[in-house]
Tab-separated table of C-alpha atoms in Angstrom:
chain	number	residue	atom	x	y	z
A	1	UNK	CA	0.248	-0.078	-0.052
A	2	UNK	CA	1.626	3.333	-1.035
A	3	UNK	CA	1.888	6.428	1.495
A	4	UNK	CA	-1.059	7.995	-0.173
A	5	UNK	CA	-3.040	5.648	-0.111
A	6	UNK	CA	-3.095	4.778	3.524
A	7	UNK	CA	-3.935	8.419	4.570
A	8	UNK	CA	-6.886	8.554	2.516
A	9	UNK	CA	-7.194	5.056	4.854
A	10	UNK	CA	-6.485	7.050	7.941
A	11	UNK	CA	-8.578	10.432	6.876
A	12	UNK	CA	-12.118	8.000	6.400
A	13	UNK	CA	-11.581	6.399	9.697
A	14	UNK	CA	-11.214	9.870	11.481
A	15	UNK	CA	-13.845	11.128	9.488
A	16	UNK	CA	-16.066	8.229	10.561
A	17	UNK	CA	-15.046	8.500	14.471
A	18	UNK	CA	-16.505	12.045	14.747
A	19	UNK	CA	-19.892	11.128	14.104
A	20	UNK	CA	-19.786	8.486	16.728
A	21	UNK	CA	-21.358	9.838	20.694
A	22	UNK	CA	-18.767	11.615	22.579
A	23	UNK	CA	-17.864	8.940	25.756
A	24	UNK	CA	-19.388	10.018	28.855
A	25	UNK	CA	-16.675	11.783	31.121
A	26	UNK	CA	-15.041	10.031	34.150
A	27	UNK	CA	-14.515	11.828	37.500
A	28	UNK	CA	-11.122	11.959	38.296
A	29	UNK	CA	-9.753	9.441	40.314
A	30	UNK	CA	-9.589	10.737	43.681
A	31	UNK	CA	-5.787	10.228	45.422
A	32	UNK	CA	-4.915	8.529	48.481
A	33	UNK	CA	-5.809	11.443	51.277
A	34	UNK	CA	-4.735	10.378	54.775
A	35	UNK	CA	-5.649	12.011	57.451
A	36	UNK	CA	-5.723	11.614	61.724
A	37	UNK	CA	-8.799	9.735	61.597
A	38	UNK	CA	-8.900	7.961	58.439
A	39	UNK	CA	-8.530	7.297	54.536
A	40	UNK	CA	-9.684	8.104	51.513
A	41	UNK	CA	-8.104	5.592	48.374
A	42	UNK	CA	-8.725	5.444	44.425
A	43	UNK	CA	-11.409	3.418	43.004
A	44	UNK	CA	-9.079	0.845	42.108
A	45	UNK	CA	-8.055	-0.208	45.687
A	46	UNK	CA	-11.652	0.888	46.798
A	47	UNK	CA	-12.565	-2.739	44.683
A	48	UNK	CA	-9.685	-4.130	46.134
A	49	UNK	CA	-10.990	-3.320	48.936
A	50	UNK	CA	-14.256	-4.685	48.579
A	51	UNK	CA	-13.172	-7.666	47.413
A	52	UNK	CA	-11.361	-8.890	50.481
A	53	UNK	CA	-13.286	-7.576	53.532
A	54	UNK	CA	-15.537	-5.069	52.781
A	55	UNK	CA	-14.072	-2.356	54.812
A	56	UNK	CA	-14.433	0.621	52.870
A	57	UNK	CA	-18.001	0.122	52.869
A	58	UNK	CA	-19.766	2.513	54.697
A	59	UNK	CA	-23.102	1.913	56.218
A	60	UNK	CA	-23.912	5.774	54.916
A	61	UNK	CA	-24.535	4.772	51.807
A	62	UNK	CA	-26.246	1.900	52.569
A	63	UNK	CA	-29.619	2.276	50.461
A	64	UNK	CA	-31.301	0.547	53.713
A	65	UNK	CA	-32.591	2.880	56.099
A	66	UNK	CA	-32.160	1.956	60.202
A	67	UNK	CA	-36.151	0.123	60.572
A	68	UNK	CA	-39.820	1.862	59.897
A	69	UNK	CA	-42.710	0.806	58.358
A	70	UNK	CA	-40.632	-0.008	55.024
A	71	UNK	CA	-39.077	-2.619	56.680
A	72	UNK	CA	-35.746	-1.884	55.553
A	73	UNK	CA	-34.336	-2.847	58.726
A	74	UNK	CA	-30.706	-4.979	58.497
A	75	UNK	CA	-30.999	-6.558	61.700
A	76	UNK	CA	-35.281	-7.732	61.267
A	77	UNK	CA	-35.219	-11.509	59.646
A	78	UNK	CA	-35.919	-12.007	56.175
A	79	UNK	CA	-39.151	-13.503	55.238
A	80	UNK	CA	-39.201	-16.986	56.349
A	81	UNK	CA	-36.577	-16.908	58.313
A	82	UNK	CA	-37.170	-18.080	62.003
A	83	UNK	CA	-35.370	-16.589	64.474
A	84	UNK	CA	-32.790	-19.412	66.190
A	85	UNK	CA	-33.060	-18.046	69.917
A	86	UNK	CA	-36.652	-18.605	70.072
A	87	UNK	CA	-36.320	-22.259	68.520
A	88	UNK	CA	-36.549	-25.041	71.500
A	89	UNK	CA	-33.420	-27.191	71.548
A	90	UNK	CA	-33.794	-31.062	72.184
A	91	UNK	CA	-30.893	-33.418	72.154
A	92	UNK	CA	-31.391	-36.228	69.059
A	93	UNK	CA	-30.281	-39.606	69.054
A	94	UNK	CA	-27.790	-40.130	66.631
A	95	UNK	CA	-28.385	-42.968	63.688
A	96	UNK	CA	-26.834	-46.242	65.323
A	97	UNK	CA	-24.525	-47.964	62.708
A	98	UNK	CA	-26.205	-51.491	62.013
A	99	UNK	CA	-24.306	-54.021	64.916
A	100	UNK	CA	-24.797	-56.437	62.131
A	101	UNK	CA	-22.330	-54.696	59.677
A	102	UNK	CA	-19.408	-57.046	60.806
A	103	UNK	CA	-18.688	-57.750	56.807
A	104	UNK	CA	-20.152	-61.371	56.592
A	105	UNK	CA	-22.250	-60.813	53.432
A	106	UNK	CA	-23.809	-63.844	52.799
A	107	UNK	CA	-26.002	-65.086	49.271
A	108	UNK	CA	-28.803	-67.632	49.384
A	109	UNK	CA	-30.074	-68.716	46.645
A	110	UNK	CA	-33.748	-69.115	45.993
A	111	UNK	CA	-34.453	-71.229	43.015
A	112	UNK	CA	-38.362	-72.533	43.752
A	113	UNK	CA	-38.091	-75.668	41.552
A	114	UNK	CA	-35.963	-77.259	43.454
A	115	UNK	CA	-37.186	-76.129	46.635
A	116	UNK	CA	-40.875	-76.447	46.423
A	117	UNK	CA	-42.142	-80.632	46.507
A	118	UNK	CA	-44.986	-80.002	44.110
A	119	UNK	CA	-42.751	-80.865	41.637
A	120	UNK	CA	-42.045	-84.313	42.954
A	121	UNK	CA	-43.837	-87.030	41.244
A	122	UNK	CA	-45.430	-84.873	39.066
A	123	UNK	CA	-46.248	-85.614	35.183
A	124	UNK	CA	-44.715	-84.017	32.251
A	125	UNK	CA	-47.723	-82.450	31.436
A	126	UNK	CA	-48.795	-80.984	35.224
A	127	UNK	CA	-44.897	-78.950	35.325
A	128	UNK	CA	-45.738	-76.040	33.537
A	129	UNK	CA	-49.164	-75.585	35.862
A	130	UNK	CA	-47.536	-75.748	38.859
A	131	UNK	CA	-44.676	-73.416	38.004
A	132	UNK	CA	-47.529	-70.500	37.275
A	133	UNK	CA	-49.018	-71.527	40.407
A	134	UNK	CA	-45.594	-70.770	42.262
A	135	UNK	CA	-45.024	-67.934	40.211
A	136	UNK	CA	-48.421	-66.359	41.194
A	137	UNK	CA	-48.037	-67.993	45.217
A	138	UNK	CA	-44.797	-65.732	44.684
A	139	UNK	CA	-46.200	-62.776	43.430
A	140	UNK	CA	-48.923	-62.817	46.298
A	141	UNK	CA	-46.102	-63.139	49.524
A	142	UNK	CA	-43.744	-60.653	47.767
A	143	UNK	CA	-45.216	-57.490	49.842
A	144	UNK	CA	-44.835	-59.983	52.910
A	145	UNK	CA	-41.552	-60.848	51.611
A	146	UNK	CA	-40.696	-56.915	51.207
A	147	UNK	CA	-41.950	-56.273	54.491
A	148	UNK	CA	-40.324	-59.012	56.679
A	149	UNK	CA	-36.965	-57.651	55.105
A	150	UNK	CA	-38.015	-53.889	56.041
A	151	UNK	CA	-38.187	-55.368	59.495
A	152	UNK	CA	-35.246	-57.027	59.627
A	153	UNK	CA	-33.526	-53.771	58.885
A	154	UNK	CA	-35.319	-51.309	61.412
A	155	UNK	CA	-35.032	-52.321	65.254
A	156	UNK	CA	-33.841	-50.510	68.382
A	157	UNK	CA	-34.535	-51.116	72.326
A	158	UNK	CA	-38.049	-51.216	71.724
A	159	UNK	CA	-38.475	-53.140	68.396
A	160	UNK	CA	-37.304	-56.555	66.983
A	161	UNK	CA	-34.329	-55.819	69.425
A	162	UNK	CA	-33.786	-59.574	68.683
A	163	UNK	CA	-32.563	-58.353	65.263
A	164	UNK	CA	-28.947	-60.623	64.326
A	165	UNK	CA	-29.454	-60.287	60.476
A	166	UNK	CA	-29.540	-56.844	57.661
A	167	UNK	CA	-31.167	-57.574	54.253
A	168	UNK	CA	-28.468	-55.775	51.991
A	169	UNK	CA	-30.571	-56.468	48.734
A	170	UNK	CA	-33.006	-58.902	47.371
A	171	UNK	CA	-33.306	-59.971	43.554
A	172	UNK	CA	-36.480	-60.957	42.205
A	173	UNK	CA	-35.147	-63.886	39.120
A	174	UNK	CA	-37.148	-63.991	36.192
A	175	UNK	CA	-37.696	-66.412	33.555
A	176	UNK	CA	-35.624	-66.523	30.158
A	177	UNK	CA	-38.924	-65.054	28.654
A	178	UNK	CA	-39.625	-62.672	31.411
A	179	UNK	CA	-43.515	-63.959	31.613
A	180	UNK	CA	-42.793	-65.471	35.201
A	181	UNK	CA	-41.012	-65.650	38.552
A	182	UNK	CA	-38.622	-68.098	39.070
A	183	UNK	CA	-36.819	-67.182	42.703
A	184	UNK	CA	-34.552	-64.768	44.130
A	185	UNK	CA	-31.764	-64.454	45.458
A	186	UNK	CA	-30.551	-62.063	48.864
A	187	UNK	CA	-27.766	-60.995	50.218
A	188	UNK	CA	-27.371	-60.938	54.449
A	189	UNK	CA	-25.355	-59.324	56.697
A	190	UNK	CA	-25.070	-61.614	60.061
A	191	UNK	CA	-22.168	-62.261	62.855
A	192	UNK	CA	-22.613	-65.900	62.504
A	193	UNK	CA	-24.142	-68.768	59.776
A	194	UNK	CA	-27.003	-69.547	61.752
A	195	UNK	CA	-28.426	-66.353	62.836
A	196	UNK	CA	-28.743	-66.127	58.820
A	197	UNK	CA	-30.744	-69.299	58.564
A	198	UNK	CA	-33.193	-68.390	61.581
A	199	UNK	CA	-33.756	-64.993	59.190
A	200	UNK	CA	-33.859	-66.825	55.871
A	201	UNK	CA	-36.570	-69.201	58.294
A	202	UNK	CA	-39.071	-66.596	58.935
A	203	UNK	CA	-39.375	-64.868	55.092
A	204	UNK	CA	-42.642	-65.976	54.113
A	205	UNK	CA	-41.754	-66.870	50.858
A	206	UNK	CA	-39.152	-69.004	51.862
A	207	UNK	CA	-41.964	-70.303	54.283
A	208	UNK	CA	-44.457	-70.790	51.288
A	209	UNK	CA	-42.120	-73.011	49.505
A	210	UNK	CA	-40.637	-74.941	52.886
A	211	UNK	CA	-43.224	-75.634	54.700
A	212	UNK	CA	-43.814	-75.025	57.998
A	213	UNK	CA	-43.189	-77.518	60.848
A	214	UNK	CA	-47.067	-77.633	62.919
A	215	UNK	CA	-45.316	-78.429	66.242
A	216	UNK	CA	-42.208	-76.408	66.188
A	217	UNK	CA	-43.672	-73.596	64.059
A	218	UNK	CA	-40.238	-73.767	62.597
A	219	UNK	CA	-39.068	-73.776	58.716
A	220	UNK	CA	-36.174	-76.329	58.292
A	221	UNK	CA	-34.131	-74.168	55.387
A	222	UNK	CA	-31.365	-75.970	55.976
A	223	UNK	CA	-31.890	-77.230	51.793
A	224	UNK	CA	-31.227	-72.926	50.713
A	225	UNK	CA	-27.752	-72.539	49.087
A	226	UNK	CA	-25.735	-70.664	51.115
A	227	UNK	CA	-22.327	-68.833	50.005
A	228	UNK	CA	-19.981	-66.513	51.176
A	229	UNK	CA	-19.925	-63.166	49.094
A	230	UNK	CA	-16.927	-61.779	48.831
A	231	UNK	CA	-17.937	-57.953	46.477
A	232	UNK	CA	-14.999	-56.705	44.371
A	233	UNK	CA	-15.145	-53.180	46.912
A	234	UNK	CA	-13.962	-50.847	43.455
A	235	UNK	CA	-15.723	-47.552	42.735
A	236	UNK	CA	-15.441	-48.730	38.708
A	237	UNK	CA	-17.769	-51.806	39.404
A	238	UNK	CA	-20.485	-50.327	40.911
A	239	UNK	CA	-22.902	-48.713	38.205
A	240	UNK	CA	-26.552	-47.930	38.375
A	241	UNK	CA	-29.287	-51.052	38.071
A	242	UNK	CA	-30.817	-49.814	34.804
A	243	UNK	CA	-28.879	-47.086	33.445
A	244	UNK	CA	-27.786	-48.113	30.013
A	245	UNK	CA	-30.325	-51.484	29.532
A	246	UNK	CA	-31.780	-53.922	31.886
A	247	UNK	CA	-30.816	-55.579	35.380
A	248	UNK	CA	-28.843	-59.102	35.620
A	249	UNK	CA	-27.161	-61.322	36.885
A	250	UNK	CA	-24.707	-64.275	36.081
A	251	UNK	CA	-24.027	-66.532	38.313
A	252	UNK	CA	-21.268	-69.037	37.975
A	253	UNK	CA	-19.865	-71.865	39.191
A	254	UNK	CA	-16.729	-73.687	39.010
A	255	UNK	CA	-15.800	-76.836	37.222
A	256	UNK	CA	-14.257	-79.527	40.056
A	257	UNK	CA	-10.732	-79.760	38.629
A	258	UNK	CA	-10.845	-75.328	37.940
A	259	UNK	CA	-11.132	-75.222	42.090
A	260	UNK	CA	-7.245	-77.365	42.384
A	261	UNK	CA	-5.536	-75.837	39.188
A	262	UNK	CA	-5.267	-72.387	39.759
A	263	UNK	CA	-7.094	-71.351	37.130
A	264	UNK	CA	-9.569	-68.982	38.728
A	265	UNK	CA	-5.952	-67.428	40.565
A	266	UNK	CA	-4.484	-66.905	36.756
A	267	UNK	CA	-7.600	-65.126	34.925
A	268	UNK	CA	-8.707	-62.946	38.034
A	269	UNK	CA	-7.204	-60.410	36.811
A	270	UNK	CA	-7.948	-60.502	33.048
A	271	UNK	CA	-11.391	-60.992	34.518
A	272	UNK	CA	-11.369	-57.854	36.666
A	273	UNK	CA	-10.257	-55.351	33.592
A	274	UNK	CA	-12.944	-57.378	31.074
A	275	UNK	CA	-15.361	-56.474	34.399
A	276	UNK	CA	-14.181	-52.769	34.353
A	277	UNK	CA	-13.731	-51.909	31.131
A	278	UNK	CA	-17.025	-52.731	30.483
A	279	UNK	CA	-18.996	-50.010	32.224
A	280	UNK	CA	-21.977	-51.792	32.793
A	281	UNK	CA	-21.012	-53.626	36.074
A	282	UNK	CA	-23.530	-53.045	38.818
A	283	UNK	CA	-21.503	-54.868	41.293
A	284	UNK	CA	-19.344	-58.731	41.419
A	285	UNK	CA	-17.384	-60.716	43.310
A	286	UNK	CA	-16.535	-64.695	44.403
A	287	UNK	CA	-18.363	-67.128	46.226
A	288	UNK	CA	-16.887	-69.133	48.702
A	289	UNK	CA	-17.901	-72.114	51.031
A	290	UNK	CA	-20.252	-70.288	54.140
A	291	UNK	CA	-17.562	-71.134	56.932
A	292	UNK	CA	-18.587	-69.528	60.205
A	293	UNK	CA	-15.034	-66.687	59.955
A	294	UNK	CA	-13.660	-65.331	56.711
A	295	UNK	CA	-10.510	-66.669	57.201
A	296	UNK	CA	-10.954	-70.159	57.545
A	297	UNK	CA	-9.122	-72.248	54.942
A	298	UNK	CA	-11.955	-74.062	54.218
A	299	UNK	CA	-13.784	-71.037	52.781
A	300	UNK	CA	-12.713	-71.714	48.981
A	301	UNK	CA	-14.064	-69.811	45.910
A	302	UNK	CA	-16.579	-72.015	44.095
A	303	UNK	CA	-18.319	-69.317	41.901
A	304	UNK	CA	-18.910	-65.764	41.124
A	305	UNK	CA	-22.005	-63.876	41.105
A	306	UNK	CA	-21.623	-60.353	38.754
A	307	UNK	CA	-24.604	-57.744	38.539
A	308	UNK	CA	-24.663	-55.428	35.401
A	309	UNK	CA	-27.153	-54.167	32.958
A	310	UNK	CA	-27.538	-55.567	29.609
A	311	UNK	CA	-29.679	-54.348	26.576
A	312	UNK	CA	-31.391	-57.367	26.062
A	313	UNK	CA	-30.901	-61.357	26.717
A	314	UNK	CA	-28.636	-61.973	23.400
A	315	UNK	CA	-26.293	-59.134	24.995
A	316	UNK	CA	-26.203	-60.332	28.372
A	317	UNK	CA	-25.374	-63.937	27.496
A	318	UNK	CA	-22.944	-62.415	25.099
A	319	UNK	CA	-21.490	-60.325	28.160
A	320	UNK	CA	-21.224	-63.318	30.044
A	321	UNK	CA	-19.786	-65.416	27.481
A	322	UNK	CA	-16.946	-63.343	26.778
A	323	UNK	CA	-15.602	-62.542	30.266
A	324	UNK	CA	-12.134	-64.241	29.749
A	325	UNK	CA	-12.516	-66.725	32.567
A	326	UNK	CA	-15.906	-68.212	30.197
A	327	UNK	CA	-13.042	-68.570	27.693
A	328	UNK	CA	-10.984	-69.628	30.090
A	329	UNK	CA	-13.076	-72.408	30.702
A	330	UNK	CA	-13.006	-71.770	34.340
A	331	UNK	CA	-17.257	-72.528	35.196
A	332	UNK	CA	-18.845	-75.980	34.387
A	333	UNK	CA	-21.870	-73.909	34.875
A	334	UNK	CA	-23.595	-70.599	33.664
A	335	UNK	CA	-26.682	-68.593	34.267
A	336	UNK	CA	-27.748	-65.421	33.372
A	337	UNK	CA	-31.191	-64.123	34.402
A	338	UNK	CA	-33.260	-60.689	34.851
A	339	UNK	CA	-34.378	-59.301	37.882
A	340	UNK	CA	-36.760	-56.978	39.645
A	341	UNK	CA	-34.417	-55.126	42.249
A	342	UNK	CA	-37.069	-54.712	45.705
A	343	UNK	CA	-36.510	-51.840	48.152
A	344	UNK	CA	-35.904	-54.321	51.439
A	345	UNK	CA	-33.991	-51.646	53.155
A	346	UNK	CA	-36.856	-50.027	55.257
A	347	UNK	CA	-35.453	-46.196	54.054
A	348	UNK	CA	-38.749	-45.709	52.790
A	349	UNK	CA	-40.280	-44.786	56.118
A	350	UNK	CA	-38.186	-41.193	55.973
A	351	UNK	CA	-40.310	-37.905	55.395
A	352	UNK	CA	-40.247	-36.578	51.753
A	353	UNK	CA	-37.977	-33.498	52.601
A	354	UNK	CA	-38.342	-32.075	48.980
A	355	UNK	CA	-41.489	-32.638	48.472
A	356	UNK	CA	-43.230	-31.681	52.298
A	357	UNK	CA	-46.733	-31.381	51.602
A	358	UNK	CA	-46.910	-35.129	50.099
A	359	UNK	CA	-48.935	-37.157	51.409
A	360	UNK	CA	-47.009	-39.845	53.199
A	361	UNK	CA	-49.748	-40.621	55.822
A	362	UNK	CA	-50.667	-43.837	53.779
A	363	UNK	CA	-47.117	-44.775	54.383
A	364	UNK	CA	-46.755	-44.562	57.554
A	365	UNK	CA	-50.376	-46.183	57.934
A	366	UNK	CA	-48.819	-48.763	56.265
A	367	UNK	CA	-46.031	-49.383	58.915
A	368	UNK	CA	-48.125	-48.917	61.962
A	369	UNK	CA	-50.587	-52.267	60.369
A	370	UNK	CA	-47.190	-54.181	59.657
A	371	UNK	CA	-46.112	-53.387	63.584
A	372	UNK	CA	-43.473	-51.035	63.475
A	373	UNK	CA	-44.320	-48.218	65.904
A	374	UNK	CA	-44.857	-45.268	64.123
A	375	UNK	CA	-44.229	-43.163	67.022
A	376	UNK	CA	-41.539	-44.648	68.296
A	377	UNK	CA	-39.470	-41.507	69.923
A	378	UNK	CA	-35.544	-43.729	70.310
A	379	UNK	CA	-35.668	-43.328	66.345
A	380	UNK	CA	-37.272	-39.993	64.838
A	381	UNK	CA	-35.144	-40.546	61.690
A	382	UNK	CA	-37.422	-43.243	60.884
A	383	UNK	CA	-40.706	-41.233	62.068
A	384	UNK	CA	-42.667	-37.731	61.244
């Protein structure tokens, strides 16, 4: 560009600026003036001071008055604010830790077909009818099963004081065609195996399957398979059930030869990496022989339990078959089940803090109907 053309461009820009409105006049920045009592600093210093501790914000410059009918009283409580001086003080009892939370997690597998006596000696054409009958009985008893588990988990000095087993979760297992319920898998935390079996003997579903001795009123649950479940405590294996798929359970039992040839130890790291990389596992861990002490040498690993999300049954089977442990031939049997997660924790009795106007008295009445002391002052966190 020549010097002449550059001069023309500069002249055009200067001319265009002549038509723009003039910027507002800014007052000159005051310099710091020290007196015997105070000091006044520049606006930049005021901004910095206000950002740090507001020491230069003068009360006389406030938009709020000293009070009056307009309510502009800084000391007055805001709308909805409560003067804490008028609130009575109550000593609350903290939520106690479960005395059964000792790390002894037992898995109970209840398959209706294996436990019911109705199929003994039944003709082939009658089996389907009996299976549907067991399905309807299980559905009918589901509410009783849930309430039994919830009352196992709710106890204090006046209610259910003898509870020595917590039901951590209960999953209702479904048939491959998703038409029937076929059983349930349940995790129980208890100090001893005996306490765990005593809790199982009071499960209404199990009592219906195995029967109750009319003389003793007891239910013999020795036929219920019980294992010690050692969940892998890794945060990457704690996905929400139902996220990116539907909750499924994979249950694999090792081959007899694999229990002594060290195959499980060889494929464990590959198996764990496979579960983590899948980003679909809800929880997982090996199954061990149920012994009184977890350190008992006899409590050897005999299988694997994995809960995961899958889009459909085909996707679930594919995921299980591609597990390095499956490819290495670790398992002698492997089954996959879709399941329904039952809310057995008992936490449903808490008040809805997000929607306090929601009607929750039906819930409270239900607890009262099932025998829980809804006005118990020992467990205020469960009552309202």
